[in-house]
Amino acid sequence: MRRSKVFIGNSHTELGGLICNRLGVEPAPCTLKKFSNGETSVEIGVSVRDEDVYIVQSGSPSVNDHLMELLILISGCRTGSAHKITAVIPSYPYSKQSKMKKHRGAITARMIANLLTMAGADHVITMDLHANQMQGFFTVPVDNLHAGPTLAQWIRHNVPDYKDAVVVSKNPGGTKRVTALADALKINFAMIQTDRRRNHKPYSSMLNLAQAPIFSVASPRKKGARGAPPTVLPAPGSPLNGTARRASMKLQDGPNTTHGTVPSRRKSSNTRKPSQLGGRRPSLNPGEEGEDDVFDDEEDEGVHIVTAHGVQTARVVQGHVVGDDYLEEESESEAQSEAETRPRLQHTDSSVDLKHALGGSVDAEGSDDDDDEFQREKLITLVGDVRGRTAIIVDDMIDRHGSFVAAAEHCRLNCGAKRVVVIATHGIFNDDCLEQLQACPCIDSVVVTNTYPIPVERRIAATKLVVIDVSAIFAECMRRNHHGESISALFEQMTM
């Protein structure tokens, strides 16, 4: 790369060195230090006039200091008459603050974009933004690279029987990312929804789609009989809409319907419960025959219950899945003791909690990004089938362990998954997150890329951790960008 310079910030020197090795260039000399009063100082030790400058600076635990380093480096290169300045930010800082989650909140990610542009950045290269809409925060071109192809390649080589695995989204907001990975691997996907409990009844007595009847099917056929499909009747208490509504209207007209005589709605002695289906997969199509057929061939008539397949619900207390016999008083006392240790707003009413005193909205409290593993109690629901399969829980970053541990425990303990692999692009691992994932017996592997710096001692101690190198993707993007080539191939074909 002629007439170009690559500067490496202090946030992730290891990744910057790998990128330079891939490009076959030496890092440009610069001095990054702090004055005695805490101010950041940057000295560029080489001429950058009329050259393409690339500054590699990722997010890190010292995000504010390293962000100032990046801005000062960009400004210094602009003052030095650089031809083009590209900020290479593998892990974009403040990306979780990309929307207003609370009243009078700040969209900090947009402010960071404005700072980069005002400092003099002409181009930004990053990977897996928390929300793709963040590209609209910039008035300069943004290349948002994807780690999906690299992660898919790792799954193909390291997950046994990956063709029978299931990609799981730990919250509804990540379904697009999960479906893209599932399409690349040509496998099934599932989704987990975590919701706060709104009453104190045991979850088994609440509405559970895994056990609630969807349709009551009245079949006039006998064993071996063929002919018209059975009439679909709405289950008691269920709303009438679509086909069920039309079927109900036909039943109200009398027994002479297009499907023949309508049998009585009383429960037959031969009717089997969903739990007595012998483990066979229920079919939601009443006219479908085969091994998935839920109709009892030995009975003449009656009402058959068809249940929703692949929906499992469980309780989550203090970030862990618990059984229905878990004491409610114990969970409330633990939540109360935890709440007492948290800071409260200085207010005349001591009962006003910080979250509510700031005027938080319902969306803010129930946000998947701000999930709190120390809430009193939540319900976790898996929509999909992972029984006897490998569950691959995917997200863009791992910063806290609570939601991942709860999802893994639910997949293994309640849904019958034989293996759980947690995969993300950015391994932030705040506080003791990595240690908690390592200690969780329901998680077999934790896979991240090296976009975010992880101390060497933590990587050595975590035997379940796998770090994938993505320096080749950034190096190839920088090379193509310097020579004016297209980078579209990196989004689909670049796998390491």
Short mmCIF file of N, CA and C in Angstrom, two decimals, residues 100-210:
data_model
loop_
_atom_site.label_atom_id
_atom_site.label_comp_id
_atom_site.label_asym_id
_atom_site.label_seq_id
_atom_site.Cartn_x
_atom_site.Cartn_y
_atom_site.Cartn_z
N MET A 100 -33.28 6.44 21.88
CA MET A 100 -33.69 7.05 23.14
C MET A 100 -34.54 6.05 23.91
N LYS A 101 -33.96 5.48 24.96
CA LYS A 101 -34.64 4.46 25.74
C LYS A 101 -35.43 5.04 26.90
N LYS A 102 -35.11 6.25 27.29
CA LYS A 102 -35.80 6.88 28.41
C LYS A 102 -36.14 8.32 28.03
N HIS A 103 -37.10 8.87 28.73
CA HIS A 103 -37.44 10.27 28.50
C HIS A 103 -36.22 11.14 28.81
N ARG A 104 -36.01 12.11 27.94
CA ARG A 104 -34.90 13.05 28.08
C ARG A 104 -33.55 12.34 28.01
N GLY A 105 -33.51 11.22 27.32
CA GLY A 105 -32.26 10.50 27.13
C GLY A 105 -31.50 11.02 25.92
N ALA A 106 -30.24 10.65 25.83
CA ALA A 106 -29.38 11.10 24.74
C ALA A 106 -29.08 9.92 23.81
N ILE A 107 -29.07 10.20 22.51
CA ILE A 107 -28.66 9.21 21.51
C ILE A 107 -27.15 9.37 21.35
N THR A 108 -26.41 8.75 22.24
CA THR A 108 -24.97 8.99 22.33
C THR A 108 -24.22 8.48 21.11
N ALA A 109 -24.67 7.39 20.50
CA ALA A 109 -23.98 6.87 19.32
C ALA A 109 -23.99 7.88 18.18
N ARG A 110 -25.06 8.63 18.04
CA ARG A 110 -25.10 9.68 17.00
C ARG A 110 -24.14 10.80 17.34
N MET A 111 -24.01 11.13 18.62
CA MET A 111 -23.07 12.17 19.02
C MET A 111 -21.64 11.75 18.71
N ILE A 112 -21.30 10.48 18.93
CA ILE A 112 -19.95 9.99 18.60
C ILE A 112 -19.70 10.09 17.10
N ALA A 113 -20.72 9.77 16.30
CA ALA A 113 -20.58 9.91 14.85
C ALA A 113 -20.32 11.35 14.45
N ASN A 114 -21.02 12.28 15.09
CA ASN A 114 -20.79 13.70 14.79
C ASN A 114 -19.39 14.13 15.20
N LEU A 115 -18.90 13.63 16.33
CA LEU A 115 -17.55 13.98 16.76
C LEU A 115 -16.50 13.48 15.78
N LEU A 116 -16.67 12.25 15.31
CA LEU A 116 -15.71 11.70 14.33
C LEU A 116 -15.71 12.52 13.05
N THR A 117 -16.88 12.92 12.59
CA THR A 117 -16.97 13.69 11.36
C THR A 117 -16.37 15.09 11.55
N MET A 118 -16.69 15.73 12.66
CA MET A 118 -16.17 17.07 12.91
C MET A 118 -14.66 17.06 13.12
N ALA A 119 -14.12 15.95 13.66
CA ALA A 119 -12.66 15.86 13.85
C ALA A 119 -11.93 15.75 12.52
N GLY A 120 -12.62 15.26 11.49
CA GLY A 120 -12.01 15.20 10.16
C GLY A 120 -11.98 13.84 9.52
N ALA A 121 -12.71 12.85 10.05
CA ALA A 121 -12.73 11.52 9.43
C ALA A 121 -13.51 11.56 8.12
N ASP A 122 -12.92 10.98 7.08
CA ASP A 122 -13.57 10.91 5.76
C ASP A 122 -14.25 9.58 5.51
N HIS A 123 -13.93 8.59 6.31
CA HIS A 123 -14.46 7.23 6.08
C HIS A 123 -14.37 6.48 7.40
N VAL A 124 -15.32 5.59 7.63
CA VAL A 124 -15.36 4.80 8.86
C VAL A 124 -15.52 3.34 8.48
N ILE A 125 -14.69 2.48 9.06
CA ILE A 125 -14.79 1.03 8.88
C ILE A 125 -15.04 0.42 10.25
N THR A 126 -16.10 -0.34 10.38
CA THR A 126 -16.44 -0.98 11.64
C THR A 126 -17.00 -2.37 11.37
N MET A 127 -17.42 -3.05 12.42
CA MET A 127 -17.94 -4.42 12.25
C MET A 127 -19.14 -4.62 13.16
N ASP A 128 -20.20 -5.14 12.58
CA ASP A 128 -21.41 -5.55 13.29
C ASP A 128 -21.88 -4.47 14.27
N LEU A 129 -22.35 -3.37 13.71
CA LEU A 129 -22.96 -2.34 14.54
C LEU A 129 -24.15 -2.92 15.30
N HIS A 130 -24.38 -2.39 16.48
CA HIS A 130 -25.48 -2.90 17.30
C HIS A 130 -26.82 -2.75 16.58
N ALA A 131 -26.97 -1.70 15.78
CA ALA A 131 -28.15 -1.50 14.95
C ALA A 131 -27.68 -0.98 13.60
N ASN A 132 -28.10 -1.62 12.52
CA ASN A 132 -27.66 -1.20 11.19
C ASN A 132 -28.06 0.23 10.87
N GLN A 133 -29.13 0.72 11.53
CA GLN A 133 -29.58 2.08 11.26
C GLN A 133 -28.55 3.12 11.72
N MET A 134 -27.58 2.71 12.51
CA MET A 134 -26.56 3.64 12.97
C MET A 134 -25.72 4.18 11.84
N GLN A 135 -25.70 3.52 10.70
CA GLN A 135 -24.96 4.05 9.55
C GLN A 135 -25.54 5.39 9.09
N GLY A 136 -26.81 5.61 9.38
CA GLY A 136 -27.42 6.89 9.02
C GLY A 136 -27.00 8.03 9.92
N PHE A 137 -26.29 7.74 11.02
CA PHE A 137 -25.79 8.81 11.88
C PHE A 137 -24.65 9.57 11.22
N PHE A 138 -24.00 8.97 10.24
CA PHE A 138 -22.80 9.55 9.64
C PHE A 138 -23.16 10.30 8.35
N THR A 139 -22.38 11.34 8.09
CA THR A 139 -22.46 12.04 6.81
C THR A 139 -21.30 11.66 5.91
N VAL A 140 -20.51 10.68 6.32
CA VAL A 140 -19.39 10.15 5.52
C VAL A 140 -19.66 8.68 5.26
N PRO A 141 -19.01 8.07 4.27
CA PRO A 141 -19.24 6.64 3.98
C PRO A 141 -18.85 5.75 5.17
N VAL A 142 -19.65 4.70 5.38
CA VAL A 142 -19.42 3.75 6.46
C VAL A 142 -19.44 2.34 5.87
N ASP A 143 -18.42 1.56 6.14
CA ASP A 143 -18.37 0.15 5.76
C ASP A 143 -18.60 -0.68 7.02
N ASN A 144 -19.79 -1.22 7.16
CA ASN A 144 -20.14 -2.05 8.31
C ASN A 144 -19.90 -3.51 7.94
N LEU A 145 -18.73 -4.02 8.27
CA LEU A 145 -18.37 -5.39 7.93
C LEU A 145 -19.15 -6.37 8.80
N HIS A 146 -19.28 -7.60 8.31
CA HIS A 146 -20.03 -8.63 9.03
C HIS A 146 -19.10 -9.77 9.42
N ALA A 147 -19.25 -10.22 10.66
CA ALA A 147 -18.49 -11.39 11.12
C ALA A 147 -19.24 -12.68 10.86
N GLY A 148 -20.45 -12.59 10.31
CA GLY A 148 -21.27 -13.77 10.08
C GLY A 148 -20.60 -14.85 9.25
N PRO A 149 -20.00 -14.52 8.08
CA PRO A 149 -19.33 -15.57 7.30
C PRO A 149 -18.21 -16.27 8.06
N THR A 150 -17.45 -15.52 8.85
CA THR A 150 -16.37 -16.13 9.62
C THR A 150 -16.92 -17.03 10.72
N LEU A 151 -17.97 -16.58 11.40
CA LEU A 151 -18.59 -17.41 12.43
C LEU A 151 -19.23 -18.66 11.83
N ALA A 152 -19.84 -18.51 10.67
CA ALA A 152 -20.44 -19.68 10.01
C ALA A 152 -19.37 -20.71 9.63
N GLN A 153 -18.22 -20.22 9.18
CA GLN A 153 -17.14 -21.14 8.84
C GLN A 153 -16.64 -21.87 10.08
N TRP A 154 -16.56 -21.17 11.22
CA TRP A 154 -16.13 -21.83 12.46
C TRP A 154 -17.14 -22.89 12.87
N ILE A 155 -18.42 -22.60 12.73
CA ILE A 155 -19.45 -23.57 13.10
C ILE A 155 -19.35 -24.81 12.23
N ARG A 156 -19.12 -24.64 10.95
CA ARG A 156 -19.02 -25.80 10.05
C ARG A 156 -17.86 -26.72 10.45
N HIS A 157 -16.77 -26.14 10.93
CA HIS A 157 -15.58 -26.93 11.21
C HIS A 157 -15.50 -27.44 12.64
N ASN A 158 -16.25 -26.85 13.57
CA ASN A 158 -16.06 -27.18 14.98
C ASN A 158 -17.31 -27.66 15.70
N VAL A 159 -18.47 -27.55 15.11
CA VAL A 159 -19.70 -28.01 15.75
C VAL A 159 -20.10 -29.34 15.13
N PRO A 160 -20.06 -30.43 15.89
CA PRO A 160 -20.45 -31.72 15.34
C PRO A 160 -21.93 -31.72 14.92
N ASP A 161 -22.20 -32.31 13.77
CA ASP A 161 -23.57 -32.39 13.26
C ASP A 161 -24.23 -31.02 13.25
N TYR A 162 -23.51 -30.03 12.72
CA TYR A 162 -24.06 -28.67 12.72
C TYR A 162 -25.30 -28.56 11.83
N LYS A 163 -25.46 -29.47 10.88
CA LYS A 163 -26.64 -29.41 10.01
C LYS A 163 -27.92 -29.70 10.77
N ASP A 164 -27.80 -30.34 11.94
CA ASP A 164 -28.96 -30.61 12.76
C ASP A 164 -29.07 -29.62 13.93
N ALA A 165 -28.18 -28.61 13.97
CA ALA A 165 -28.20 -27.63 15.06
C ALA A 165 -29.29 -26.59 14.81
N VAL A 166 -29.52 -25.77 15.82
CA VAL A 166 -30.52 -24.71 15.76
C VAL A 166 -29.88 -23.42 16.23
N VAL A 167 -30.01 -22.36 15.44
CA VAL A 167 -29.50 -21.05 15.81
C VAL A 167 -30.58 -20.34 16.62
N VAL A 168 -30.23 -19.89 17.81
CA VAL A 168 -31.20 -19.32 18.75
C VAL A 168 -30.89 -17.86 18.99
N SER A 169 -31.92 -17.02 18.91
CA SER A 169 -31.81 -15.61 19.27
C SER A 169 -32.26 -15.44 20.71
N LYS A 170 -31.46 -14.81 21.54
CA LYS A 170 -31.79 -14.69 22.96
C LYS A 170 -32.79 -13.58 23.23
N ASN A 171 -33.14 -12.79 22.23
CA ASN A 171 -34.18 -11.78 22.36
C ASN A 171 -34.77 -11.50 20.98
N PRO A 172 -36.00 -10.99 20.91
CA PRO A 172 -36.63 -10.75 19.61
C PRO A 172 -35.87 -9.76 18.74
N GLY A 173 -35.10 -8.85 19.36
CA GLY A 173 -34.39 -7.85 18.57
C GLY A 173 -33.26 -8.42 17.72
N GLY A 174 -32.80 -9.63 18.04
CA GLY A 174 -31.70 -10.21 17.27
C GLY A 174 -32.12 -11.25 16.26
N THR A 175 -33.41 -11.31 15.93
CA THR A 175 -33.88 -12.35 15.02
C THR A 175 -33.32 -12.18 13.61
N LYS A 176 -33.14 -10.93 13.17
CA LYS A 176 -32.61 -10.73 11.82
C LYS A 176 -31.19 -11.26 11.71
N ARG A 177 -30.39 -11.01 12.74
CA ARG A 177 -29.01 -11.51 12.75
C ARG A 177 -28.98 -13.03 12.78
N VAL A 178 -29.90 -13.62 13.54
CA VAL A 178 -29.93 -15.07 13.68
C VAL A 178 -30.42 -15.73 12.39
N THR A 179 -31.44 -15.17 11.77
CA THR A 179 -31.95 -15.76 10.53
C THR A 179 -30.92 -15.68 9.41
N ALA A 180 -30.12 -14.61 9.40
CA ALA A 180 -29.07 -14.52 8.38
C ALA A 180 -28.03 -15.62 8.56
N LEU A 181 -27.64 -15.90 9.82
CA LEU A 181 -26.68 -16.98 10.06
C LEU A 181 -27.31 -18.34 9.78
N ALA A 182 -28.58 -18.51 10.13
CA ALA A 182 -29.25 -19.78 9.85
C ALA A 182 -29.38 -20.01 8.36
N ASP A 183 -29.65 -18.97 7.58
CA ASP A 183 -29.72 -19.13 6.12
C ASP A 183 -28.38 -19.49 5.53
N ALA A 184 -27.30 -18.90 6.08
CA ALA A 184 -25.96 -19.22 5.57
C ALA A 184 -25.60 -20.68 5.84
N LEU A 185 -26.03 -21.19 6.99
CA LEU A 185 -25.74 -22.58 7.34
C LEU A 185 -26.81 -23.55 6.86
N LYS A 186 -27.96 -23.00 6.39
CA LYS A 186 -29.08 -23.81 5.92
C LYS A 186 -29.60 -24.73 7.04
N ILE A 187 -29.81 -24.13 8.21
CA ILE A 187 -30.34 -24.87 9.35
C ILE A 187 -31.51 -24.08 9.94
N ASN A 188 -32.18 -24.66 10.93
CA ASN A 188 -33.33 -24.02 11.55
C ASN A 188 -32.89 -22.99 12.59
N PHE A 189 -33.84 -22.15 12.97
CA PHE A 189 -33.56 -21.14 13.99
C PHE A 189 -34.72 -21.10 14.97
N ALA A 190 -34.47 -20.51 16.13
CA ALA A 190 -35.48 -20.38 17.18
C ALA A 190 -35.29 -19.02 17.85
N MET A 191 -36.23 -18.67 18.72
CA MET A 191 -36.20 -17.37 19.37
C MET A 191 -36.59 -17.51 20.84
N ILE A 192 -35.93 -16.73 21.68
CA ILE A 192 -36.24 -16.69 23.10
C ILE A 192 -36.81 -15.33 23.45
N GLN A 193 -37.91 -15.34 24.19
CA GLN A 193 -38.53 -14.11 24.67
C GLN A 193 -38.51 -14.12 26.20
N THR A 194 -37.97 -13.07 26.78
CA THR A 194 -37.93 -12.94 28.23
C THR A 194 -38.85 -11.80 28.63
N ASP A 195 -39.77 -12.10 29.54
CA ASP A 195 -40.79 -11.13 29.92
C ASP A 195 -40.95 -11.15 31.42
N ARG A 196 -41.25 -10.00 31.98
CA ARG A 196 -41.47 -9.93 33.42
C ARG A 196 -42.81 -10.55 33.79
N ARG A 197 -42.85 -11.22 34.92
CA ARG A 197 -44.10 -11.81 35.39
C ARG A 197 -45.04 -10.69 35.83
N ARG A 198 -46.30 -10.87 35.49
CA ARG A 198 -47.29 -9.85 35.82
C ARG A 198 -48.27 -10.32 36.88
N ASN A 199 -48.09 -11.51 37.40
CA ASN A 199 -48.86 -11.97 38.55
C ASN A 199 -48.02 -12.99 39.30
N HIS A 200 -48.55 -13.53 40.38
CA HIS A 200 -47.78 -14.42 41.25
C HIS A 200 -48.24 -15.86 41.15
N LYS A 201 -48.93 -16.20 40.06
CA LYS A 201 -49.34 -17.57 39.88
C LYS A 201 -48.16 -18.39 39.38
N PRO A 202 -48.13 -19.69 39.67
CA PRO A 202 -47.09 -20.54 39.09
C PRO A 202 -47.19 -20.51 37.57
N TYR A 203 -46.04 -20.56 36.91
CA TYR A 203 -46.05 -20.41 35.47
C TYR A 203 -46.79 -21.55 34.78
N SER A 204 -46.86 -22.73 35.41
CA SER A 204 -47.57 -23.84 34.79
C SER A 204 -49.06 -23.61 34.74
N SER A 205 -49.59 -22.75 35.61
CA SER A 205 -51.01 -22.45 35.60
C SER A 205 -51.33 -21.26 34.72
N MET A 206 -50.29 -20.58 34.23
CA MET A 206 -50.51 -19.45 33.35
C MET A 206 -50.66 -19.94 31.92
N LEU A 207 -50.86 -19.01 31.01
CA LEU A 207 -51.02 -19.37 29.61
C LEU A 207 -49.70 -19.86 29.07
N ASN A 208 -49.60 -21.14 28.78
CA ASN A 208 -48.38 -21.74 28.27
C ASN A 208 -48.73 -22.36 26.92
N LEU A 209 -48.14 -21.82 25.88
CA LEU A 209 -48.48 -22.28 24.54
C LEU A 209 -48.07 -23.72 24.29
N ALA A 210 -47.13 -24.20 25.11
CA ALA A 210 -46.71 -25.58 24.94
C ALA A 210 -47.77 -26.55 25.42
#
